[in-house]
Amino acid sequence: MTVRVRYAPSPTGHYQHVGGIRTALFNYIFAKRNNGKFFIRIEDTDQKRYNDNAVSDLIDSLVWLGLDWDEGPSESDLIDLGVSQAYAQVYGKKCEQSYVQSKRNDKYYKYAHDLIELGYAYPVFSDDSIEESEPDKVEARQKMNVYRWRMATPFMSRKAMATGQPYHIRLRMPREDDYIVCRDYLRGDVKFNYRKLYDPVLLKTPVDGVAIPSYHLAHVVDDHLMNTTHVLRGEEWLSSLPYHKYLFDCFGWDAPIYVHLPVILNPTGKGKMSKRETRSGTGEAVPVFLNQYKNNGFLPEAMINFMSLIGWNPGNNNEIFSLDDILELFSLDRINRTGAKWDIRKLKNMNNHYIRHMPLDRFVMEAERFI
Ligand code: GLU
């Protein structure tokens, strides 16, 4: 089996958060360690929050770190996503399929409707009278409407679909007093009570004739069609795993092996690393975006060394590792389950180490970036 892993960011923020980049790094390392393939997929299903700068910053970040990818958006896809022509020419990939979700809507549409045919999903039509009801009753009435369509017979649903009225599609999760058992590589079997799960949206109501998939549907379809063997992603996705596992089961597809990486904690060790800005124990502002480190004299090798140790341990007390060392030592079994803090002091020390050991010509080159 050839290992195939992906980094699948949603281009909603301006810049790559270090949490996302740590995920990219672990996927890259795992792919290289196993002579596998590492690919990039742009999960731009949330068009409202789409950020024009996001993909350019993603490419800049990966290129700066030296994490090259085997498959990903084509030159024209990159240009459409706002990447400069010069960069798109160099970093666009020639692949058989698009790695940008907004270019794959026909696939999601088809698979969502296949699930309706199989009885695993159902269409929900809006009920205009809901909006007219008292504001505090809107939510309850919307829920009732969803329930009504969940209970509709296939004949009723088909008949309503034939009228051409817009609808969204939801997954019909089992409603039983039972548990769905999902497997995470690091945690073993994780059980979720069906009663605590809801029916997630798979395909949203069309806007201007285009039905956009939800993240849940799109990434499951893509991980299947792109033959993803392992999914290394942040722990915050663990609670969505039952929906993903259930979707794979409904389609009759093998799910990839899931490895939920431990959360990165703020430098103080308290709470998940903030999205926009954070502070060290002494109150000093600590950057959360990779490009802030890049623009402030940090070296890619220091970032790689430091980030690889956030959630992974090499099994010895050494702290300084080149990417080659890490590739030699890396194994999933050495990924920890507990969160690890973004220890900015340690990162600075590592960076100093790499600066001190840098050949003079490289030092001059790096210094020129700041003149
Ligand atoms: N698009 C998701 C994100 O922004 C990817 C989650 C996953 O890897 O499944 O993190």
Short mmCIF file of C-alpha atoms and ligand atoms in Angstrom, two decimals:
data_model
loop_
_atom_site.label_atom_id
_atom_site.label_comp_id
_atom_site.label_asym_id
_atom_site.label_seq_id
_atom_site.Cartn_x
_atom_site.Cartn_y
_atom_site.Cartn_z
CA MET A 1 0.00 0.00 0.00
CA THR A 2 1.36 3.41 -0.94
CA VAL A 3 0.85 5.90 1.84
CA ARG A 4 -1.13 8.90 0.62
CA VAL A 5 -1.74 11.83 2.96
CA ARG A 6 -3.01 15.33 2.49
CA TYR A 7 -2.99 18.78 3.94
CA ALA A 8 -6.45 20.21 3.37
CA PRO A 9 -6.73 23.78 4.62
CA SER A 10 -9.83 25.92 4.33
CA PRO A 11 -8.72 29.26 2.86
CA THR A 12 -10.67 31.41 5.30
CA GLY A 13 -7.89 33.24 7.14
CA HIS A 14 -5.35 35.65 5.74
CA TYR A 15 -2.32 33.70 6.88
CA GLN A 16 -1.38 30.15 7.80
CA HIS A 17 -1.71 29.58 11.53
CA VAL A 18 1.15 27.59 13.03
CA GLY A 19 -1.40 24.93 14.08
CA GLY A 20 -2.26 24.26 10.43
CA ILE A 21 1.38 24.28 9.42
CA ARG A 22 2.21 21.74 12.15
CA THR A 23 -0.46 19.47 10.57
CA ALA A 24 1.08 19.99 7.12
CA LEU A 25 4.53 19.18 8.52
CA PHE A 26 3.44 15.93 10.18
CA ASN A 27 1.70 14.79 7.00
CA TYR A 28 4.76 15.64 4.94
CA ILE A 29 7.09 13.80 7.32
CA PHE A 30 4.82 10.76 7.45
CA ALA A 31 4.60 10.62 3.64
CA LYS A 32 8.36 10.95 3.14
CA ARG A 33 9.17 8.49 5.91
CA ASN A 34 7.03 5.90 4.12
CA ASN A 35 7.98 6.74 0.53
CA GLY A 36 4.42 7.89 0.09
CA LYS A 37 2.71 10.86 -1.48
CA PHE A 38 1.82 14.16 0.13
CA PHE A 39 -0.85 16.26 -1.54
CA ILE A 40 -2.60 19.55 -0.96
CA ARG A 41 -6.32 20.01 -1.28
CA ILE A 42 -8.02 23.39 -1.02
CA GLU A 43 -11.25 23.03 0.96
CA ASP A 44 -12.98 26.20 -0.14
CA THR A 45 -16.55 25.12 0.52
CA ASP A 46 -17.17 28.15 2.73
CA GLN A 47 -17.25 30.73 -0.05
CA LYS A 48 -18.58 33.46 2.25
CA ARG A 49 -15.44 33.34 4.35
CA TYR A 50 -13.07 32.83 1.41
CA ASN A 51 -9.94 34.93 1.77
CA ASP A 52 -8.10 36.01 -1.39
CA ASN A 53 -4.68 35.96 0.22
CA ALA A 54 -4.98 32.56 1.85
CA VAL A 55 -3.73 30.28 -0.93
CA SER A 56 -0.81 32.57 -1.82
CA ASP A 57 0.25 32.54 1.81
CA LEU A 58 -0.14 28.75 1.95
CA ILE A 59 2.15 28.29 -1.06
CA ASP A 60 4.68 30.81 0.33
CA SER A 61 4.67 29.02 3.67
CA LEU A 62 5.22 25.52 2.30
CA VAL A 63 7.86 26.72 -0.15
CA TRP A 64 9.71 28.59 2.58
CA LEU A 65 9.75 25.52 4.81
CA GLY A 66 10.80 23.33 1.88
CA LEU A 67 7.77 21.02 2.17
CA ASP A 68 7.16 20.18 -1.45
CA TRP A 69 3.96 18.42 -2.42
CA ASP A 70 3.44 15.70 -5.02
CA GLU A 71 -0.07 16.57 -6.11
CA GLY A 72 -2.20 19.66 -5.71
CA PRO A 73 -3.96 22.50 -7.52
CA SER A 74 -3.02 23.04 -11.16
CA GLU A 75 -1.50 26.22 -12.54
CA SER A 76 -4.89 27.54 -13.66
CA ASP A 77 -6.52 26.58 -10.35
CA LEU A 78 -3.83 28.49 -8.49
CA ILE A 79 -4.33 31.55 -10.66
CA ASP A 80 -8.09 31.39 -10.02
CA LEU A 81 -7.29 31.25 -6.31
CA GLY A 82 -5.33 34.49 -6.49
CA VAL A 83 -1.77 33.12 -6.68
CA SER A 84 0.60 35.13 -8.90
CA GLN A 85 1.16 33.76 -12.38
CA ALA A 86 4.88 33.33 -11.78
CA TYR A 87 4.26 31.21 -8.67
CA ALA A 88 1.37 29.33 -10.26
CA GLN A 89 3.60 28.32 -13.16
CA VAL A 90 6.25 26.91 -10.87
CA TYR A 91 4.03 25.33 -8.22
CA GLY A 92 0.93 24.26 -10.18
CA LYS A 93 0.74 20.48 -10.58
CA LYS A 94 -0.46 18.49 -13.55
CA CYS A 95 -2.95 16.02 -12.09
CA GLU A 96 -5.85 14.01 -13.38
CA GLN A 97 -8.37 15.68 -11.09
CA SER A 98 -8.77 19.09 -9.48
CA TYR A 99 -7.59 19.48 -5.89
CA VAL A 100 -9.82 22.49 -5.31
CA GLN A 101 -13.22 21.63 -3.90
CA SER A 102 -15.10 24.49 -5.56
CA LYS A 103 -14.17 22.87 -8.88
CA ARG A 104 -15.64 19.52 -7.88
CA ASN A 105 -19.25 20.45 -7.07
CA ASP A 106 -20.74 18.02 -9.59
CA LYS A 107 -19.16 15.10 -7.73
CA TYR A 108 -20.60 16.09 -4.34
CA TYR A 109 -24.00 16.68 -5.91
CA LYS A 110 -24.01 13.19 -7.35
CA TYR A 111 -22.84 11.45 -4.17
CA ALA A 112 -25.33 13.36 -1.97
CA HIS A 113 -28.15 12.21 -4.25
CA ASP A 114 -26.83 8.64 -4.26
CA LEU A 115 -27.25 8.70 -0.48
CA ILE A 116 -30.86 9.81 -0.83
CA GLU A 117 -31.47 6.89 -3.18
CA LEU A 118 -29.92 4.54 -0.64
CA GLY A 119 -32.08 5.97 2.16
CA TYR A 120 -29.11 7.35 4.11
CA ALA A 121 -29.89 10.98 3.41
CA TYR A 122 -32.97 13.09 2.91
CA PRO A 123 -33.86 16.42 1.29
CA VAL A 124 -35.23 19.25 3.41
CA PHE A 125 -37.39 21.92 1.80
CA SER A 126 -37.78 25.26 3.47
CA ASP A 127 -41.13 26.22 4.86
CA ASP A 128 -41.64 29.94 4.13
CA SER A 129 -44.15 30.33 6.92
CA ILE A 130 -41.36 29.70 9.48
CA GLU A 131 -39.77 33.09 8.90
CA GLU A 132 -43.09 34.73 9.69
CA SER A 133 -43.46 33.06 13.08
CA GLU A 134 -42.40 34.82 16.30
CA PRO A 135 -38.58 35.20 16.48
CA ASP A 136 -38.18 32.95 19.53
CA LYS A 137 -40.06 30.15 17.79
CA VAL A 138 -38.10 30.18 14.52
CA GLU A 139 -35.41 27.77 15.64
CA ALA A 140 -37.82 25.23 17.09
CA ARG A 141 -39.97 25.35 13.97
CA GLN A 142 -36.92 24.89 11.75
CA LYS A 143 -36.02 21.79 13.76
CA MET A 144 -39.56 20.49 13.39
CA ASN A 145 -39.40 21.06 9.66
CA VAL A 146 -36.15 19.06 9.43
CA TYR A 147 -37.75 16.30 11.47
CA ARG A 148 -40.80 16.26 9.19
CA TRP A 149 -38.59 15.71 6.15
CA ARG A 150 -36.51 13.11 7.95
CA MET A 151 -39.72 11.17 8.48
CA ALA A 152 -41.10 11.72 4.96
CA THR A 153 -41.56 8.62 2.83
CA PRO A 154 -39.24 8.20 -0.19
CA PHE A 155 -42.31 8.80 -2.36
CA MET A 156 -43.04 12.17 -0.70
CA SER A 157 -39.42 13.26 -0.93
CA ARG A 158 -39.15 12.27 -4.57
CA LYS A 159 -42.37 14.04 -5.40
CA ALA A 160 -41.20 17.22 -3.69
CA MET A 161 -37.83 17.06 -5.45
CA ALA A 162 -39.62 16.79 -8.79
CA THR A 163 -41.31 20.17 -8.22
CA GLY A 164 -37.97 21.91 -8.67
CA GLN A 165 -38.18 23.68 -5.27
CA PRO A 166 -34.75 24.25 -3.68
CA TYR A 167 -33.72 21.95 -0.83
CA HIS A 168 -30.72 21.04 1.24
CA ILE A 169 -29.65 17.47 2.01
CA ARG A 170 -28.96 15.98 5.43
CA LEU A 171 -27.42 12.71 6.55
CA ARG A 172 -29.88 10.46 8.36
CA MET A 173 -27.92 9.46 11.46
CA PRO A 174 -29.32 6.43 13.29
CA ARG A 175 -31.45 7.34 16.31
CA GLU A 176 -30.75 4.43 18.63
CA ASP A 177 -29.64 3.88 22.15
CA ASP A 178 -26.33 2.67 20.92
CA TYR A 179 -22.82 3.85 20.20
CA ILE A 180 -20.92 4.31 17.00
CA VAL A 181 -17.37 3.08 17.47
CA CYS A 182 -14.70 5.01 15.62
CA ARG A 183 -11.03 4.22 15.50
CA ASP A 184 -8.30 6.74 16.08
CA TYR A 185 -4.74 5.48 15.72
CA LEU A 186 -3.58 7.11 18.95
CA ARG A 187 -6.67 6.66 21.08
CA GLY A 188 -7.95 3.28 19.93
CA ASP A 189 -11.72 2.87 19.82
CA VAL A 190 -13.64 6.04 20.59
CA LYS A 191 -17.38 5.63 21.21
CA PHE A 192 -20.03 8.23 20.47
CA ASN A 193 -23.63 7.91 21.60
CA TYR A 194 -25.97 8.21 18.59
CA ARG A 195 -28.43 10.13 20.77
CA LYS A 196 -25.91 12.97 21.10
CA LEU A 197 -25.36 13.28 17.36
CA TYR A 198 -27.41 15.32 14.92
CA ASP A 199 -28.16 15.01 11.21
CA PRO A 200 -25.41 17.06 9.55
CA VAL A 201 -26.00 18.98 6.32
CA LEU A 202 -24.32 17.33 3.33
CA LEU A 203 -25.35 19.65 0.52
CA LYS A 204 -26.50 23.22 1.12
CA THR A 205 -29.51 24.87 -0.55
CA PRO A 206 -28.36 26.09 -3.99
CA VAL A 207 -27.44 29.74 -4.39
CA ASP A 208 -27.56 30.95 -8.01
CA GLY A 209 -28.22 27.36 -9.04
CA VAL A 210 -25.07 25.93 -7.40
CA ALA A 211 -25.41 23.50 -4.49
CA ILE A 212 -22.28 23.70 -2.31
CA PRO A 213 -21.31 20.69 -0.18
CA SER A 214 -20.57 20.86 3.51
CA TYR A 215 -17.07 20.05 4.73
CA HIS A 216 -18.30 16.68 6.03
CA LEU A 217 -19.47 15.43 2.64
CA ALA A 218 -16.77 17.02 0.50
CA HIS A 219 -13.78 15.76 2.42
CA VAL A 220 -15.14 12.20 2.73
CA VAL A 221 -15.84 12.02 -1.01
CA ASP A 222 -12.42 13.47 -1.78
CA ASP A 223 -10.51 11.29 0.63
CA HIS A 224 -12.13 8.33 -1.11
CA LEU A 225 -11.56 9.57 -4.67
CA MET A 226 -8.01 10.67 -3.87
CA ASN A 227 -7.16 7.36 -2.18
CA THR A 228 -6.13 8.95 1.09
CA THR A 229 -4.71 6.22 3.32
CA HIS A 230 -4.12 8.24 6.53
CA VAL A 231 -5.65 11.43 7.85
CA LEU A 232 -3.39 13.31 10.26
CA ARG A 233 -5.35 16.33 11.46
CA GLY A 234 -5.92 18.43 14.56
CA GLU A 235 -7.70 16.96 17.56
CA GLU A 236 -10.52 19.48 17.17
CA TRP A 237 -11.86 17.24 14.38
CA LEU A 238 -12.23 14.20 16.64
CA SER A 239 -15.82 15.13 17.56
CA SER A 240 -16.75 15.10 13.84
CA LEU A 241 -15.29 11.64 13.36
CA PRO A 242 -18.59 9.75 13.94
CA TYR A 243 -20.19 11.61 11.01
CA HIS A 244 -17.22 10.86 8.80
CA LYS A 245 -17.04 7.20 9.80
CA TYR A 246 -20.80 6.84 9.26
CA LEU A 247 -20.56 8.46 5.82
CA PHE A 248 -17.80 6.07 4.78
CA ASP A 249 -19.98 3.17 5.97
CA CYS A 250 -23.04 4.44 4.07
CA PHE A 251 -21.05 4.64 0.84
CA GLY A 252 -19.50 1.24 1.51
CA TRP A 253 -16.00 2.69 1.28
CA ASP A 254 -12.98 1.91 3.46
CA ALA A 255 -12.18 4.84 5.73
CA PRO A 256 -8.59 6.05 6.00
CA ILE A 257 -6.68 5.60 9.24
CA TYR A 258 -7.35 8.63 11.42
CA VAL A 259 -4.65 10.16 13.58
CA HIS A 260 -5.83 13.17 15.55
CA LEU A 261 -2.82 15.26 16.52
CA PRO A 262 -2.74 16.73 20.03
CA VAL A 263 -3.78 20.36 20.42
CA ILE A 264 -1.15 23.07 20.57
CA LEU A 265 -1.48 25.03 23.79
CA ASN A 266 -0.73 28.71 24.36
CA PRO A 267 2.84 29.51 25.53
CA THR A 268 1.53 29.70 29.09
CA GLY A 269 0.35 26.09 28.78
CA LYS A 270 -3.24 27.24 29.35
CA GLY A 271 -5.88 26.72 26.69
CA LYS A 272 -5.69 25.92 23.02
CA MET A 273 -3.34 28.23 21.10
CA SER A 274 -5.26 31.35 20.17
CA LYS A 275 -6.34 31.98 16.62
CA ARG A 276 -5.14 35.58 16.32
CA GLU A 277 -2.67 36.57 19.00
CA THR A 278 -1.29 35.16 22.18
CA ARG A 279 1.15 36.04 24.96
CA SER A 280 3.93 34.35 26.83
CA GLY A 281 4.00 34.02 30.63
CA THR A 282 5.87 37.35 30.83
CA GLY A 283 3.20 39.11 28.76
CA GLU A 284 5.27 39.31 25.59
CA ALA A 285 3.19 39.07 22.35
CA VAL A 286 3.77 35.73 20.62
CA PRO A 287 3.02 35.42 16.89
CA VAL A 288 0.56 32.74 15.75
CA PHE A 289 1.06 32.94 11.97
CA LEU A 290 3.99 31.33 10.23
CA ASN A 291 4.76 34.38 8.11
CA GLN A 292 5.28 36.47 11.27
CA TYR A 293 8.10 34.10 12.21
CA LYS A 294 9.44 34.18 8.66
CA ASN A 295 9.48 38.00 8.68
CA ASN A 296 11.09 38.23 12.10
CA GLY A 297 14.33 36.39 11.56
CA PHE A 298 13.29 32.83 12.31
CA LEU A 299 14.79 30.15 10.10
CA PRO A 300 12.82 27.39 8.41
CA GLU A 301 15.01 24.68 9.95
CA ALA A 302 14.31 26.07 13.45
CA MET A 303 10.57 26.13 12.77
CA ILE A 304 10.62 22.55 11.47
CA ASN A 305 12.70 21.31 14.37
CA PHE A 306 10.50 23.06 16.92
CA MET A 307 7.14 22.16 15.39
CA SER A 308 8.08 18.51 14.94
CA LEU A 309 8.49 18.27 18.72
CA ILE A 310 5.03 19.68 19.37
CA GLY A 311 3.16 16.46 19.92
CA TRP A 312 5.88 14.04 18.84
CA ASN A 313 8.85 12.74 20.78
CA PRO A 314 11.91 11.19 19.21
CA GLY A 315 12.48 8.74 22.06
CA ASN A 316 15.67 10.40 23.29
CA ASN A 317 16.59 13.64 25.03
CA ASN A 318 18.07 15.40 22.03
CA GLU A 319 16.39 18.63 21.03
CA ILE A 320 18.15 19.53 17.82
CA PHE A 321 17.01 17.63 14.75
CA SER A 322 17.39 18.34 11.07
CA LEU A 323 14.53 17.33 8.79
CA ASP A 324 16.62 14.32 7.71
CA ASP A 325 17.03 13.23 11.33
CA ILE A 326 13.30 13.53 11.87
CA LEU A 327 12.56 11.53 8.74
CA GLU A 328 14.76 8.78 10.07
CA LEU A 329 13.16 8.66 13.53
CA PHE A 330 9.52 9.50 12.90
CA SER A 331 6.78 7.03 13.72
CA LEU A 332 3.10 7.50 14.51
CA ASP A 333 3.57 5.55 17.73
CA ARG A 334 5.64 8.39 19.13
CA ILE A 335 2.94 11.00 18.73
CA ASN A 336 1.58 12.01 22.12
CA ARG A 337 -2.05 12.37 22.95
CA THR A 338 -1.72 15.22 25.39
CA GLY A 339 -1.49 18.82 24.23
CA ALA A 340 1.90 20.50 23.99
CA LYS A 341 2.58 24.16 24.54
CA TRP A 342 4.09 26.59 22.07
CA ASP A 343 7.18 27.33 24.12
CA ILE A 344 8.47 30.50 22.52
CA ARG A 345 11.65 30.54 24.62
CA LYS A 346 12.58 27.13 23.36
CA LEU A 347 11.88 28.19 19.78
CA LYS A 348 14.12 31.25 20.16
CA ASN A 349 16.91 29.11 21.61
CA MET A 350 16.65 26.72 18.70
CA ASN A 351 16.68 29.56 16.24
CA ASN A 352 19.82 30.96 17.88
CA HIS A 353 21.43 27.56 17.59
CA TYR A 354 20.74 27.40 13.86
CA ILE A 355 21.95 30.97 13.32
CA ARG A 356 25.21 30.25 15.15
CA HIS A 357 25.84 27.13 13.09
CA MET A 358 24.95 28.64 9.75
CA PRO A 359 27.57 28.87 6.98
CA LEU A 360 28.59 32.47 6.31
CA ASP A 361 27.16 32.68 2.80
CA ARG A 362 23.77 31.50 4.05
CA PHE A 363 23.95 34.00 6.90
CA VAL A 364 24.57 36.82 4.43
CA MET A 365 21.68 35.63 2.28
CA GLU A 366 19.29 35.47 5.24
CA ALA A 367 20.47 38.84 6.57
CA GLU A 368 19.80 40.44 3.18
CA ARG A 369 16.11 39.67 3.61
CA PHE A 370 16.03 42.19 6.41
CA ILE A 371 18.03 45.02 4.87
N1 GLU B 1 -10.51 21.83 5.94
C1 GLU B 1 -10.30 21.31 7.25
C2 GLU B 1 -9.50 22.31 8.04
O1 GLU B 1 -9.54 23.45 7.78
C3 GLU B 1 -9.58 19.99 7.15
C4 GLU B 1 -9.89 19.02 8.25
C5 GLU B 1 -9.38 17.64 7.86
O2 GLU B 1 -8.17 17.51 7.71
O3 GLU B 1 -10.19 16.74 7.68
O4 GLU B 1 -8.80 22.07 8.94
#
